[in-house]
Tab-separated table of N, CA and C in Angstrom:
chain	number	residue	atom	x	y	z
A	272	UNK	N	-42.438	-35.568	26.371
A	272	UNK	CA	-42.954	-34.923	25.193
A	272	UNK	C	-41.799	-34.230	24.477
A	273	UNK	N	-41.907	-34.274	23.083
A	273	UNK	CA	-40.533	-33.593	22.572
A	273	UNK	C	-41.006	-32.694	21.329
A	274	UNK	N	-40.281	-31.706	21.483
A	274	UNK	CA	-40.958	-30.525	20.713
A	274	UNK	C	-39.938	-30.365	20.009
A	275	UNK	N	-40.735	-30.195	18.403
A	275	UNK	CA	-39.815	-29.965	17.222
A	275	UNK	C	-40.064	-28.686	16.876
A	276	UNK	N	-38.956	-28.248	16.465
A	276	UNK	CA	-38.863	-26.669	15.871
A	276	UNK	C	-38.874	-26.906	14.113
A	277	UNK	N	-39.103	-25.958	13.358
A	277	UNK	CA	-39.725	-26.190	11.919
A	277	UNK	C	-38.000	-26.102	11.390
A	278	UNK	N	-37.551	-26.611	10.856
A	278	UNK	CA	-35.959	-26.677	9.898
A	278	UNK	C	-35.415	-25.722	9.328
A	279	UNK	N	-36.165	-24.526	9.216
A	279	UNK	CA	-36.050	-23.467	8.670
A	279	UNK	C	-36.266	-22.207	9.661
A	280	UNK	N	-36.590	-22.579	10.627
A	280	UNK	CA	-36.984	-21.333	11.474
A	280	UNK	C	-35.543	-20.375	11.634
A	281	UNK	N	-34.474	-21.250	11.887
A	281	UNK	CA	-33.199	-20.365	12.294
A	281	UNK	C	-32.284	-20.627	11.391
A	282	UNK	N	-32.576	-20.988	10.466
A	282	UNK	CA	-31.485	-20.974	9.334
A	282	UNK	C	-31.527	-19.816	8.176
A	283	UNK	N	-30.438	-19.827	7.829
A	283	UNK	CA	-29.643	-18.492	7.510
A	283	UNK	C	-28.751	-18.526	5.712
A	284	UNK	N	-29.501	-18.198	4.871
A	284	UNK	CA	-28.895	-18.465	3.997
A	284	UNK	C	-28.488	-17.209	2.473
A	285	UNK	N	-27.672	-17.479	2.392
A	285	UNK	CA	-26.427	-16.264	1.801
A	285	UNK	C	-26.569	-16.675	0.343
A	286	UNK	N	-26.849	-16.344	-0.914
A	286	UNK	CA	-26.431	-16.549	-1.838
A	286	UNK	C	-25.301	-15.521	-2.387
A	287	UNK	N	-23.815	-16.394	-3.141
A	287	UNK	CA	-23.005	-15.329	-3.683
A	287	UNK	C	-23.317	-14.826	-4.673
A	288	UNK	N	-23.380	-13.676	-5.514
A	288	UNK	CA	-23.789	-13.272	-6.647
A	288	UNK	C	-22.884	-13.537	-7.555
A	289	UNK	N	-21.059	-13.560	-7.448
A	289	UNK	CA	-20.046	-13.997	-7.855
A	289	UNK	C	-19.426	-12.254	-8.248
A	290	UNK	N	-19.744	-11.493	-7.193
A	290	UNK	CA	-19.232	-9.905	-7.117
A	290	UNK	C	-17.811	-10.134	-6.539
A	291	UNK	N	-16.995	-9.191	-6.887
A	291	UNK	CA	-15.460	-9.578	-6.485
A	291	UNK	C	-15.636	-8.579	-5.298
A	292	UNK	N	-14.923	-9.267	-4.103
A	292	UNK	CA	-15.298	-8.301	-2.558
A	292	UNK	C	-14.597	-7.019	-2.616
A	293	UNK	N	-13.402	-6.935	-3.104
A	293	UNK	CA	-12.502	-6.091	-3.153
A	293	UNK	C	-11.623	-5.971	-5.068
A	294	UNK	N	-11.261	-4.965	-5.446
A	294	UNK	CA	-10.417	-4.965	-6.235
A	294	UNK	C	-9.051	-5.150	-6.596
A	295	UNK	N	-8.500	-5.904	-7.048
A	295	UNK	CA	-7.540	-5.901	-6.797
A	295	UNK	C	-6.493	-4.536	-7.470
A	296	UNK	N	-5.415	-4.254	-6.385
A	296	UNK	CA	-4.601	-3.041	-6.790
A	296	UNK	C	-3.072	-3.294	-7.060
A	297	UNK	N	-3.112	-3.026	-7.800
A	297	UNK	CA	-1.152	-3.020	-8.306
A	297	UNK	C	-0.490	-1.795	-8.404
A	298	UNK	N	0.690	-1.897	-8.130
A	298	UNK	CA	1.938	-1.086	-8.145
A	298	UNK	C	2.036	-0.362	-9.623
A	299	UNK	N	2.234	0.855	-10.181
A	299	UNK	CA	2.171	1.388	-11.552
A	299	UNK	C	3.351	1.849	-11.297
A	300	UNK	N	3.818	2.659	-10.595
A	300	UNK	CA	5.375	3.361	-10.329
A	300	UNK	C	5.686	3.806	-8.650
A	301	UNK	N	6.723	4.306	-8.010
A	301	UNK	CA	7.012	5.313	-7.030
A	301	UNK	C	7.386	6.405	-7.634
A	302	UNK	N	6.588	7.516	-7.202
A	302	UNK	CA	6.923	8.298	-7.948
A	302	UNK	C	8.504	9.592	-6.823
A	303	UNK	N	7.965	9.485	-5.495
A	303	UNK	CA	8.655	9.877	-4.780
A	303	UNK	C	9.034	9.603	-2.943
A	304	UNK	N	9.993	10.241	-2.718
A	304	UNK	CA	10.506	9.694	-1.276
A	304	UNK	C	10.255	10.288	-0.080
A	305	UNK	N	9.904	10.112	1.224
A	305	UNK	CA	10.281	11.229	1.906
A	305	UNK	C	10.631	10.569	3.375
A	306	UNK	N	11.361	11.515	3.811
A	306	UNK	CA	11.795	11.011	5.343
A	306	UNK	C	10.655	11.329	6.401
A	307	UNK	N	10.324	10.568	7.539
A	307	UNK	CA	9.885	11.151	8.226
A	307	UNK	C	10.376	10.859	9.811
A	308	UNK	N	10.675	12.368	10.406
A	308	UNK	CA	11.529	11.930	11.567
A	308	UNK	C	13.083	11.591	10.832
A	309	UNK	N	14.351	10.826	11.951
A	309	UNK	CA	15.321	10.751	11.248
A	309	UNK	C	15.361	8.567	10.391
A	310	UNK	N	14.407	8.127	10.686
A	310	UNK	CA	14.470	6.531	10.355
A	310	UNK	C	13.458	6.628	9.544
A	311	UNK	N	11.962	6.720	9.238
A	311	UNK	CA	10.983	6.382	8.729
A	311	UNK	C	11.033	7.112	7.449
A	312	UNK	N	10.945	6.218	6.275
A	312	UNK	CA	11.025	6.408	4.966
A	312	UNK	C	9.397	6.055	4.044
A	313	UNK	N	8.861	6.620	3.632
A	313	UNK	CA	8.134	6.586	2.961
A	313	UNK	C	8.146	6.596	1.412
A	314	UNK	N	7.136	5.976	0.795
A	314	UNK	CA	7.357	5.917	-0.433
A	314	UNK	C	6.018	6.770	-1.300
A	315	UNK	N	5.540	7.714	-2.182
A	315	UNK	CA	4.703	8.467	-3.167
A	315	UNK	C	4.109	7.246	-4.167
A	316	UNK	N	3.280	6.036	-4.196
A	316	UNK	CA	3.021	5.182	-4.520
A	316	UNK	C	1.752	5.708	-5.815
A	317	UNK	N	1.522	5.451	-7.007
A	317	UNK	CA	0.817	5.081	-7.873
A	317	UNK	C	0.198	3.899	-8.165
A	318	UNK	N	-0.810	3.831	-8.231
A	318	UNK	CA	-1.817	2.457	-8.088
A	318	UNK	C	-2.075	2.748	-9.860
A	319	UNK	N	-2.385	0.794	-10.347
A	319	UNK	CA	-2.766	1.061	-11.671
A	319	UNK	C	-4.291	1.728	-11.968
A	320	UNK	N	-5.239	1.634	-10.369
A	320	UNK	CA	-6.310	2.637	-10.451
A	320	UNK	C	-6.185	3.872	-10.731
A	321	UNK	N	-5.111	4.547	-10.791
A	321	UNK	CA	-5.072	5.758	-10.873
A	321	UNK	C	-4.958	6.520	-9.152
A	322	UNK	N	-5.078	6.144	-7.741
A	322	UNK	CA	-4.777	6.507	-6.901
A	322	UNK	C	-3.426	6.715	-6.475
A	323	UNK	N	-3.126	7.932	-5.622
A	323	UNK	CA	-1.495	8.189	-5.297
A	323	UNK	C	-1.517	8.119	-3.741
A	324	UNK	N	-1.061	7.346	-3.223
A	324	UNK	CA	-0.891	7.700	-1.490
A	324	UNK	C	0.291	7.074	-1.610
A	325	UNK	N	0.943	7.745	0.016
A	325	UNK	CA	1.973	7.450	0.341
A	325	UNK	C	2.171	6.051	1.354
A	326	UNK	N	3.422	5.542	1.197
A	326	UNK	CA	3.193	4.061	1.726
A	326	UNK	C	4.687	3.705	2.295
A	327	UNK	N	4.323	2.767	3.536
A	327	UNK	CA	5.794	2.925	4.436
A	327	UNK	C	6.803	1.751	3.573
A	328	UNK	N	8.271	2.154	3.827
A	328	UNK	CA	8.885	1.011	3.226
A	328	UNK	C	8.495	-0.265	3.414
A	329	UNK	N	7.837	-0.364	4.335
A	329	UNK	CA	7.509	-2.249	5.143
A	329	UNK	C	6.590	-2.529	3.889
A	330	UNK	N	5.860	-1.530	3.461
A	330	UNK	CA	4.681	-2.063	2.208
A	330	UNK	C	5.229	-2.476	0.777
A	331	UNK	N	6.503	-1.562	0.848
A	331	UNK	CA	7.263	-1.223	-0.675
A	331	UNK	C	8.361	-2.056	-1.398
A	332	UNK	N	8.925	-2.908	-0.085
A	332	UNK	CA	10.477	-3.257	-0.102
A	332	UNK	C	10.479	-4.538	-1.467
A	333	UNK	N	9.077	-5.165	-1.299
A	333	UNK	CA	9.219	-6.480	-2.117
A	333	UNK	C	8.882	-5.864	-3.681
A	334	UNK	N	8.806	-4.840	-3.866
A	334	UNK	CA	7.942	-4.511	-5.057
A	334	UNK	C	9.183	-4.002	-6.270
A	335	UNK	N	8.998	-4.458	-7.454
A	335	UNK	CA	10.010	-3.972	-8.463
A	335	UNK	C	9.971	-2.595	-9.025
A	336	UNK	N	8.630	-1.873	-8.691
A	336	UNK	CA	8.834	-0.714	-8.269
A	336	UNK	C	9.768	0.432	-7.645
A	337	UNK	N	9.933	-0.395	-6.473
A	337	UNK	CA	11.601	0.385	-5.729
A	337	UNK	C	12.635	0.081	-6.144
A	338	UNK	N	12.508	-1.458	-7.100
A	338	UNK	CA	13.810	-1.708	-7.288
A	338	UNK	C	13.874	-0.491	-8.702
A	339	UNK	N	13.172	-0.430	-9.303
A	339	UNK	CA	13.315	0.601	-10.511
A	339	UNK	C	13.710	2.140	-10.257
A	340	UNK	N	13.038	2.301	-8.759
A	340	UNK	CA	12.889	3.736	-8.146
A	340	UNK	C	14.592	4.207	-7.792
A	341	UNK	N	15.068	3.010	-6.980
A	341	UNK	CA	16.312	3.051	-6.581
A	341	UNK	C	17.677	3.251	-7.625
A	342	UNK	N	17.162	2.384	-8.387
A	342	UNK	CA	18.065	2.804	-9.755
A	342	UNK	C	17.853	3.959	-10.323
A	343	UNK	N	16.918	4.262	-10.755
A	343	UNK	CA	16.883	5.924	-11.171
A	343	UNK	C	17.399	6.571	-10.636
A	344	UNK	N	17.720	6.653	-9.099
A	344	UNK	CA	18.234	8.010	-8.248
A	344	UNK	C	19.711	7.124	-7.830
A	345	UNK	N	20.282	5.698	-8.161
A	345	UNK	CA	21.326	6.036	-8.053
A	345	UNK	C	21.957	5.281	-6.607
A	346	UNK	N	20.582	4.934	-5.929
A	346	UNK	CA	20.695	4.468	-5.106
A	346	UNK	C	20.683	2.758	-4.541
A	347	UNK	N	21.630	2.210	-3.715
A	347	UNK	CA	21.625	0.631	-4.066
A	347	UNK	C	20.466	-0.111	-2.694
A	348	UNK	N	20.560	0.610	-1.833
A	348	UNK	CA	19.555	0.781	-1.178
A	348	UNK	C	18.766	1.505	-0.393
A	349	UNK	N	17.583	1.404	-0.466
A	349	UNK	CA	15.934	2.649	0.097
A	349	UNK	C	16.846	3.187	1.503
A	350	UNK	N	18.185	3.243	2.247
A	350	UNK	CA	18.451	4.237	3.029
A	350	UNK	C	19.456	4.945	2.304
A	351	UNK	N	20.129	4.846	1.450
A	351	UNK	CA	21.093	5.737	0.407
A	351	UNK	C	20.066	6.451	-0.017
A	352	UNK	N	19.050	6.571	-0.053
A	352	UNK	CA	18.170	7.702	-0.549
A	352	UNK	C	18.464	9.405	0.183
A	353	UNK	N	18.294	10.509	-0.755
A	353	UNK	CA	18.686	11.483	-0.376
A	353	UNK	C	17.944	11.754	1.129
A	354	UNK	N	18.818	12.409	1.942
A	354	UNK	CA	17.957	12.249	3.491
A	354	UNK	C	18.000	13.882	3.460
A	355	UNK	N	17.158	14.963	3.464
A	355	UNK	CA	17.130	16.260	4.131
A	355	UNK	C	16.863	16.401	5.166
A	356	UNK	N	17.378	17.171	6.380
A	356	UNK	CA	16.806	16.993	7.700
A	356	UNK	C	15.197	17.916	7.704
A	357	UNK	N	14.346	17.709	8.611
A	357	UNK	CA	13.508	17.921	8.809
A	357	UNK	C	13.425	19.265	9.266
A	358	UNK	N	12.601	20.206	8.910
A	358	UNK	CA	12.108	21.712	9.445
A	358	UNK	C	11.116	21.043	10.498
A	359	UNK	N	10.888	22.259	10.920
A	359	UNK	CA	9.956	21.782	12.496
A	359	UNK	C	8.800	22.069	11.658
A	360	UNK	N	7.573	20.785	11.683
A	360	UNK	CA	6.506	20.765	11.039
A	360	UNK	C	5.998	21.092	9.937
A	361	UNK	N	7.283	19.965	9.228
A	361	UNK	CA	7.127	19.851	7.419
A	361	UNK	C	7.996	18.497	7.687
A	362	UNK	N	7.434	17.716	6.720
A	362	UNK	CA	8.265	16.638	6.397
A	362	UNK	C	8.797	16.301	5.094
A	363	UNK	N	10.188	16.730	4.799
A	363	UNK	CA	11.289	16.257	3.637
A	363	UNK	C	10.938	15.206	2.350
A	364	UNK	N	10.314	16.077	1.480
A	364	UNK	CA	9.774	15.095	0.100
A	364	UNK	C	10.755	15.363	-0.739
A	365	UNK	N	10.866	14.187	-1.287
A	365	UNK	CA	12.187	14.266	-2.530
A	365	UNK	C	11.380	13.550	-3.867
A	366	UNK	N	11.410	14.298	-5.018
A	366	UNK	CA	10.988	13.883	-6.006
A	366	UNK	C	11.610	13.721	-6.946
Protein backbone atom coordinates (compact mmCIF):
# COMPACT_ATOMS: atom_id res chain seq x y z
CA UNK A 1 0.00 0.00 0.00
CA UNK A 2 1.53 3.42 -0.69
CA UNK A 3 0.59 6.49 0.94
CA UNK A 4 0.64 9.86 -0.63
CA UNK A 5 1.16 13.00 1.23
CA UNK A 6 -0.84 16.19 -0.32
CA UNK A 7 2.15 18.45 -2.44
CA UNK A 8 1.71 21.19 -0.40
CA UNK A 9 1.67 19.92 3.01
CA UNK A 10 5.53 20.73 3.61
CA UNK A 11 6.28 23.17 1.24
CA UNK A 12 7.51 26.45 2.03
CA UNK A 13 7.17 29.43 0.06
CA UNK A 14 8.88 33.01 0.31
CA UNK A 15 7.79 35.74 -1.85
CA UNK A 16 10.51 38.72 -2.40
CA UNK A 17 8.89 42.03 -2.13
CA UNK A 18 12.10 43.50 -4.01
CA UNK A 19 13.12 45.39 -0.35
CA UNK A 20 16.91 46.00 -0.39
CA UNK A 21 18.24 43.63 2.72
CA UNK A 22 20.74 46.02 3.77
CA UNK A 23 21.82 49.60 2.72
CA UNK A 24 24.39 50.24 1.15
CA UNK A 25 27.21 52.54 3.03
CA UNK A 26 30.05 54.60 1.66
CA UNK A 27 33.06 56.31 2.83
CA UNK A 28 32.27 60.45 3.04
CA UNK A 29 35.71 61.36 4.78
CA UNK A 30 38.26 60.23 7.87
CA UNK A 31 37.92 62.60 9.88
CA UNK A 32 40.53 61.39 12.58
CA UNK A 33 43.34 58.96 13.97
CA UNK A 34 44.08 57.23 16.96
CA UNK A 35 46.55 54.75 18.35
CA UNK A 36 45.59 52.07 20.31
CA UNK A 37 48.16 50.25 22.45
CA UNK A 38 51.68 50.78 20.66
CA UNK A 39 50.58 48.94 16.82
CA UNK A 40 46.77 49.29 16.43
CA UNK A 41 45.68 52.30 14.45
CA UNK A 42 42.33 53.28 14.03
CA UNK A 43 40.57 55.41 11.81
CA UNK A 44 37.23 58.35 12.93
CA UNK A 45 35.20 57.18 9.77
CA UNK A 46 32.10 59.25 8.29
CA UNK A 47 29.51 57.31 6.44
CA UNK A 48 27.53 59.15 3.55
CA UNK A 49 24.52 58.19 6.10
CA UNK A 50 25.59 60.56 8.26
CA UNK A 51 27.06 57.90 10.94
CA UNK A 52 30.68 58.37 12.63
CA UNK A 53 32.39 55.22 14.13
CA UNK A 54 35.67 54.33 14.41
CA UNK A 55 37.23 51.64 12.12
CA UNK A 56 40.51 49.50 12.17
CA UNK A 57 43.09 50.16 9.41
CA UNK A 58 42.34 46.48 7.95
CA UNK A 59 38.76 48.22 7.03
CA UNK A 60 40.37 51.61 5.76
CA UNK A 61 43.60 50.81 3.83
CA UNK A 62 41.78 50.31 0.30
CA UNK A 63 39.69 53.43 0.59
CA UNK A 64 40.65 56.94 -1.11
CA UNK A 65 39.60 58.31 1.90
CA UNK A 66 43.01 57.58 3.68
CA UNK A 67 44.64 58.20 0.74
CA UNK A 68 43.22 61.92 1.04
CA UNK A 69 43.53 61.68 4.97
CA UNK A 70 47.26 60.90 4.65
CA UNK A 71 47.99 63.71 2.46
CA UNK A 72 46.45 66.28 4.51
CA UNK A 73 48.62 65.45 7.56
CA UNK A 74 51.62 64.96 5.49
CA UNK A 75 51.89 61.59 5.86
CA UNK A 76 53.07 58.86 3.06
CA UNK A 77 51.96 56.14 5.07
CA UNK A 78 48.89 55.28 7.91
CA UNK A 79 52.18 54.45 10.36
CA UNK A 80 53.93 58.02 9.77
CA UNK A 81 50.86 59.15 11.39
CA UNK A 82 51.42 61.25 14.54
CA UNK A 83 51.89 58.42 17.34
CA UNK A 84 51.31 59.94 21.16
CA UNK A 85 52.07 57.44 23.71
CA UNK A 86 49.26 56.26 25.63
CA UNK A 87 48.13 57.52 29.36
CA UNK A 88 46.99 54.61 31.40
CA UNK A 89 43.26 54.35 30.37
CA UNK A 90 42.76 56.87 27.59
CA UNK A 91 43.53 56.18 24.18
CA UNK A 92 45.59 58.90 21.89
CA UNK A 93 43.08 60.69 19.31
CA UNK A 94 44.59 62.91 16.81
CA UNK A 95 42.41 65.16 14.86
Amino acid sequence: MTTSSSPHRDMKSYYDFGAVDEPEWFVNEILAHRWVGQAHLEFQVRWTLGNVTWEPLAECKELEALDEYLELRGAKWPCDLLHKPDLPGRVASVT
